[in-house]
CSV table of C-alpha atoms in Angstrom, one decimal:
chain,number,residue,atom,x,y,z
A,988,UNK,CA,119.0,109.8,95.4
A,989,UNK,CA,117.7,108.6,92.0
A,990,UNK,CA,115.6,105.7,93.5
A,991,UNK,CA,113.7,108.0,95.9
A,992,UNK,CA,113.3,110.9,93.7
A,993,UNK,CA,111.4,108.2,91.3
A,994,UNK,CA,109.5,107.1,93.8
A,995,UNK,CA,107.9,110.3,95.0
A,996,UNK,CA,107.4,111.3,91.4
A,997,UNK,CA,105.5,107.8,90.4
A,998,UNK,CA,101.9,107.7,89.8
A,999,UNK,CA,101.5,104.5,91.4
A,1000,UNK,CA,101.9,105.3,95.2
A,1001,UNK,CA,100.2,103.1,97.7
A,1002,UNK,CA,99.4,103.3,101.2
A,1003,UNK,CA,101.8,101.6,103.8
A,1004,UNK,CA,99.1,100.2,106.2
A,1005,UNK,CA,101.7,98.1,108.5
A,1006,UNK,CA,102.3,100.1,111.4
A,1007,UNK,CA,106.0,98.8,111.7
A,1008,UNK,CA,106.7,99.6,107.9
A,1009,UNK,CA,105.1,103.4,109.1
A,1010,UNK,CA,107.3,103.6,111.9
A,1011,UNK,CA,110.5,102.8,109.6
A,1012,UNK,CA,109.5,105.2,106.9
A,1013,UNK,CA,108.8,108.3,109.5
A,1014,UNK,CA,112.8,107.2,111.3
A,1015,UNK,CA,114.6,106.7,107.6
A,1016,UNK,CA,115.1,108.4,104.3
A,1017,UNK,CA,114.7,105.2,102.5
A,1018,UNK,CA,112.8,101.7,103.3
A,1019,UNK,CA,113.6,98.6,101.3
A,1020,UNK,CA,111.5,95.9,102.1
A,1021,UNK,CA,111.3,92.2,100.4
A,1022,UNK,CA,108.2,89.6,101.7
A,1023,UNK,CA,106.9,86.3,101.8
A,1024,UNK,CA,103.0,86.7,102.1
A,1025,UNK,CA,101.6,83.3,103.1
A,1026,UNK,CA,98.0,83.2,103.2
A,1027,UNK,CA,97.4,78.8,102.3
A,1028,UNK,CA,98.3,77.6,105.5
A,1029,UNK,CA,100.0,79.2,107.7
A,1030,UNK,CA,99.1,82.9,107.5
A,1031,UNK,CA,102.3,85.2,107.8
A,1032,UNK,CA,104.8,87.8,106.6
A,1033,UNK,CA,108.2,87.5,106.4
A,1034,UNK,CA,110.0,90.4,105.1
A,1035,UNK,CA,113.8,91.5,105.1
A,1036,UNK,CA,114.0,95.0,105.0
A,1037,UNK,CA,117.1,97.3,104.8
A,1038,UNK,CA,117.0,101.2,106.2
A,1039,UNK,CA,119.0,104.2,105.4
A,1040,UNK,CA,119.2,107.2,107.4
A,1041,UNK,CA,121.4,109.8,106.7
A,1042,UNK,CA,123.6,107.7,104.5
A,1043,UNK,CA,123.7,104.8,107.7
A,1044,UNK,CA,121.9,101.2,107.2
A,1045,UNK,CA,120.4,99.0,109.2
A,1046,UNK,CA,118.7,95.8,108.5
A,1047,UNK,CA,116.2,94.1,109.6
A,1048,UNK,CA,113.8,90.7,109.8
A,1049,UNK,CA,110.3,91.0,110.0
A,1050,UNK,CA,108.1,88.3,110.9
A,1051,UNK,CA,104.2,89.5,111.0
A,1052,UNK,CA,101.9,86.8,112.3
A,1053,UNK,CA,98.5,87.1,110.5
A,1054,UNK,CA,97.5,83.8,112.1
A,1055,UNK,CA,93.7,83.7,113.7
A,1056,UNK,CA,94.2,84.7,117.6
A,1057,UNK,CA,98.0,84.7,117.1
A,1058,UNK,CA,98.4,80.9,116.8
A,1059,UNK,CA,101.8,80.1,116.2
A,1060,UNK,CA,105.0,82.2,115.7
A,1061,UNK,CA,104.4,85.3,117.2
A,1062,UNK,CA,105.4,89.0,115.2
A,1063,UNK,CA,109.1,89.9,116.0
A,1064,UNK,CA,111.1,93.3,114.5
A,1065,UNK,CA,114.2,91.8,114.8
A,1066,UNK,CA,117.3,94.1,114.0
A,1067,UNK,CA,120.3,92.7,112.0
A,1068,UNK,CA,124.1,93.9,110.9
A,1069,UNK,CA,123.6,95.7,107.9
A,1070,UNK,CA,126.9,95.8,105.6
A,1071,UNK,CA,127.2,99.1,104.2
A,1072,UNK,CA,129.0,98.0,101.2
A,1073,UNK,CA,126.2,95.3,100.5
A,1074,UNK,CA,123.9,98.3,100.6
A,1075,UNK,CA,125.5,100.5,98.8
A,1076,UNK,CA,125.4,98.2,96.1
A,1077,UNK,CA,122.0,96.9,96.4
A,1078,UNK,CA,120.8,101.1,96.1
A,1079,UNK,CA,123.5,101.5,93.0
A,1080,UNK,CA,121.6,98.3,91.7
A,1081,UNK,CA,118.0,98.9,91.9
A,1082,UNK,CA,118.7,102.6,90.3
A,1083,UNK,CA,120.7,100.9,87.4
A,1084,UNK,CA,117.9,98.9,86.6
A,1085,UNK,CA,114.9,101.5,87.6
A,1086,UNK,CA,113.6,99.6,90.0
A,1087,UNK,CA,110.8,101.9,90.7
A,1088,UNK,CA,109.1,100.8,87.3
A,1089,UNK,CA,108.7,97.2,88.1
A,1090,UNK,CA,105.0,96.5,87.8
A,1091,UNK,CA,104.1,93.7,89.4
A,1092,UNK,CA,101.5,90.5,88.1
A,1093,UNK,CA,99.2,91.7,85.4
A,1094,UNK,CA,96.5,89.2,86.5
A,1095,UNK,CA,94.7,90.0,82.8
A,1096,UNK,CA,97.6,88.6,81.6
A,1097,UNK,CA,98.3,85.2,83.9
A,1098,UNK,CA,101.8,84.7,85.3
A,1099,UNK,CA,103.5,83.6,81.9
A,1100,UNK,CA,103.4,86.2,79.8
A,1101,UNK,CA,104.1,83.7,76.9
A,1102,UNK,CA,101.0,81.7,77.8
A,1103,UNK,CA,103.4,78.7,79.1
A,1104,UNK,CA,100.1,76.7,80.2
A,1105,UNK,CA,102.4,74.2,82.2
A,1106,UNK,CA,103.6,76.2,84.6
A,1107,UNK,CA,101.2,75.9,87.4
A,1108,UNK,CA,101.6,75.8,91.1
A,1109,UNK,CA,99.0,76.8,94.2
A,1110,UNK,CA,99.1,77.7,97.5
A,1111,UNK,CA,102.2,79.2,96.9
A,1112,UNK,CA,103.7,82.9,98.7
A,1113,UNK,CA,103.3,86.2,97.3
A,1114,UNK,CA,106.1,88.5,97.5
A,1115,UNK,CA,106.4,92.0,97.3
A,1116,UNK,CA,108.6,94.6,97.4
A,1117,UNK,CA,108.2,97.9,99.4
A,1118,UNK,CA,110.5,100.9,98.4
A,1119,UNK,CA,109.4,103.7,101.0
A,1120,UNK,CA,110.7,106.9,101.1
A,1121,UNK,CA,109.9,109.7,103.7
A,1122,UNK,CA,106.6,110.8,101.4
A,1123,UNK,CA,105.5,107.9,99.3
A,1124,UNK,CA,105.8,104.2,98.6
A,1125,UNK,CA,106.2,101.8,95.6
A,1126,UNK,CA,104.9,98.3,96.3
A,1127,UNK,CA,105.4,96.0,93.1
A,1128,UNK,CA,104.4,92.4,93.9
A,1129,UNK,CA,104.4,89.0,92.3
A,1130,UNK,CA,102.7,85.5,92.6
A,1131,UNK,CA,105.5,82.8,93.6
A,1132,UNK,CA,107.6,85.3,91.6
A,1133,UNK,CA,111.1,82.5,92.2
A,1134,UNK,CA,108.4,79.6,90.6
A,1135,UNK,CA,107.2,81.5,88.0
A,1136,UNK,CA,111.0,83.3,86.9
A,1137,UNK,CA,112.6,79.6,86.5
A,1138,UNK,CA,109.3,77.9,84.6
A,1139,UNK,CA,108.6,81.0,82.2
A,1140,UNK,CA,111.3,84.3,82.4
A,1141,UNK,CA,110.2,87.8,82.2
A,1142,UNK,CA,112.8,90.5,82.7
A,1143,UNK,CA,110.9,92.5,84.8
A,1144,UNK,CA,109.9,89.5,87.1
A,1145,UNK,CA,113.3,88.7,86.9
A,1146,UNK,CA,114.8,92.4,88.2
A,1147,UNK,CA,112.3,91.8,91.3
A,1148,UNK,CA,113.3,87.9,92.3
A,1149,UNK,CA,117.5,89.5,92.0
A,1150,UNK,CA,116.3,92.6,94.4
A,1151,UNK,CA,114.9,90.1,96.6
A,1152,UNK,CA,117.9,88.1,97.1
A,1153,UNK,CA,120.7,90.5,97.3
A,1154,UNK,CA,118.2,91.7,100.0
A,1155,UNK,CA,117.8,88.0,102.0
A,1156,UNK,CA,121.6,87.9,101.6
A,1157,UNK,CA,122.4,91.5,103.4
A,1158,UNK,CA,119.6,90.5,106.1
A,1159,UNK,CA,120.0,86.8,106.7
A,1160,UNK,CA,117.3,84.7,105.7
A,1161,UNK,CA,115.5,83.2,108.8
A,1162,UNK,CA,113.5,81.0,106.7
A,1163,UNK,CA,111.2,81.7,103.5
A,1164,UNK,CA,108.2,79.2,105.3
């Protein structure tokens, strides 16, 4: 497909380093992966991931405990019913908009890229988005990406926070916290 032949080709791969984000790219043809990264308070990630192999989906939640000696929720993969149709259309949708050229915060920069000096908020999530394919990965991510896209718009920004919610509503959203 267009998504993963993009992705392989891109010069900005990364490393998968979670070993159940490995384990899902070496079983699928094609890994897509929204998170929550929280690292004020409680320290976690919450990702709703969706996985096609040989044209099939399945869907999952994904809650990663990063937590000092595991305090608190403890990591669960836990599998979901994955609409085919929703997927379909989430994979027509992310190749429509070239999804694999979404690049992320430019830090340089700050999070408006008007310079909106009011829009302001800590201790917020990160998110990020994992595409995965069988030989390489894409992960764009974004500071409080839903904060920043209401308070100051940017159609790339924008393109990710959509992703990320046609993604929550295939998976089921078992909380954002």
């Amino acid at each position: 497909n267009i998504l993963a032949e993009n992705v392989n080709t891109s010069a900005k791969k990364q490393a998968i380093e979670d070993d159940v984000l490995q384990k899902l790219q070496s079983e699928n043809d094609l890994v897509i992966a929204y998170a929550y990264e929280n690292f004020a308070w409680v320290k976690s990630m919450n990702y709703f991931i969706v996985a096609q192999h040989n044209n099939e989906w399945k869907a999952y939640r994904y809650y990663k405990n990063l937590m000092p000696n595991n305090a608190g929720t403890p990591t669960s993969l836990t599998p979901v019913q994955a609409d085919k149709i929703a997927c379909d259309s989430l994979l027509n949708y992310m190749e429509e908009n070239k999804a694999w050229a979404i690049p992320g915060d430019d830090r340089e920069k700050g999070y408006c890229a008007d310079g909106n000096k009011d829009c302001n908020i800590y201790d917020a999530a990160g998110n990020r988005l994992w595409i995965i394919t069988k030989d390489a990965a894409l992960n764009p991510g974004y500071y409080a990406a839903e904060f920043y896209e209401e308070c100051c718009p940017e159609k790339q920004r924008g393109l990710f926070v959509s992703i990320g919610k046609k993604i929550q509503a295939i998976v089921g959203d078992n909380s954002t916290e």
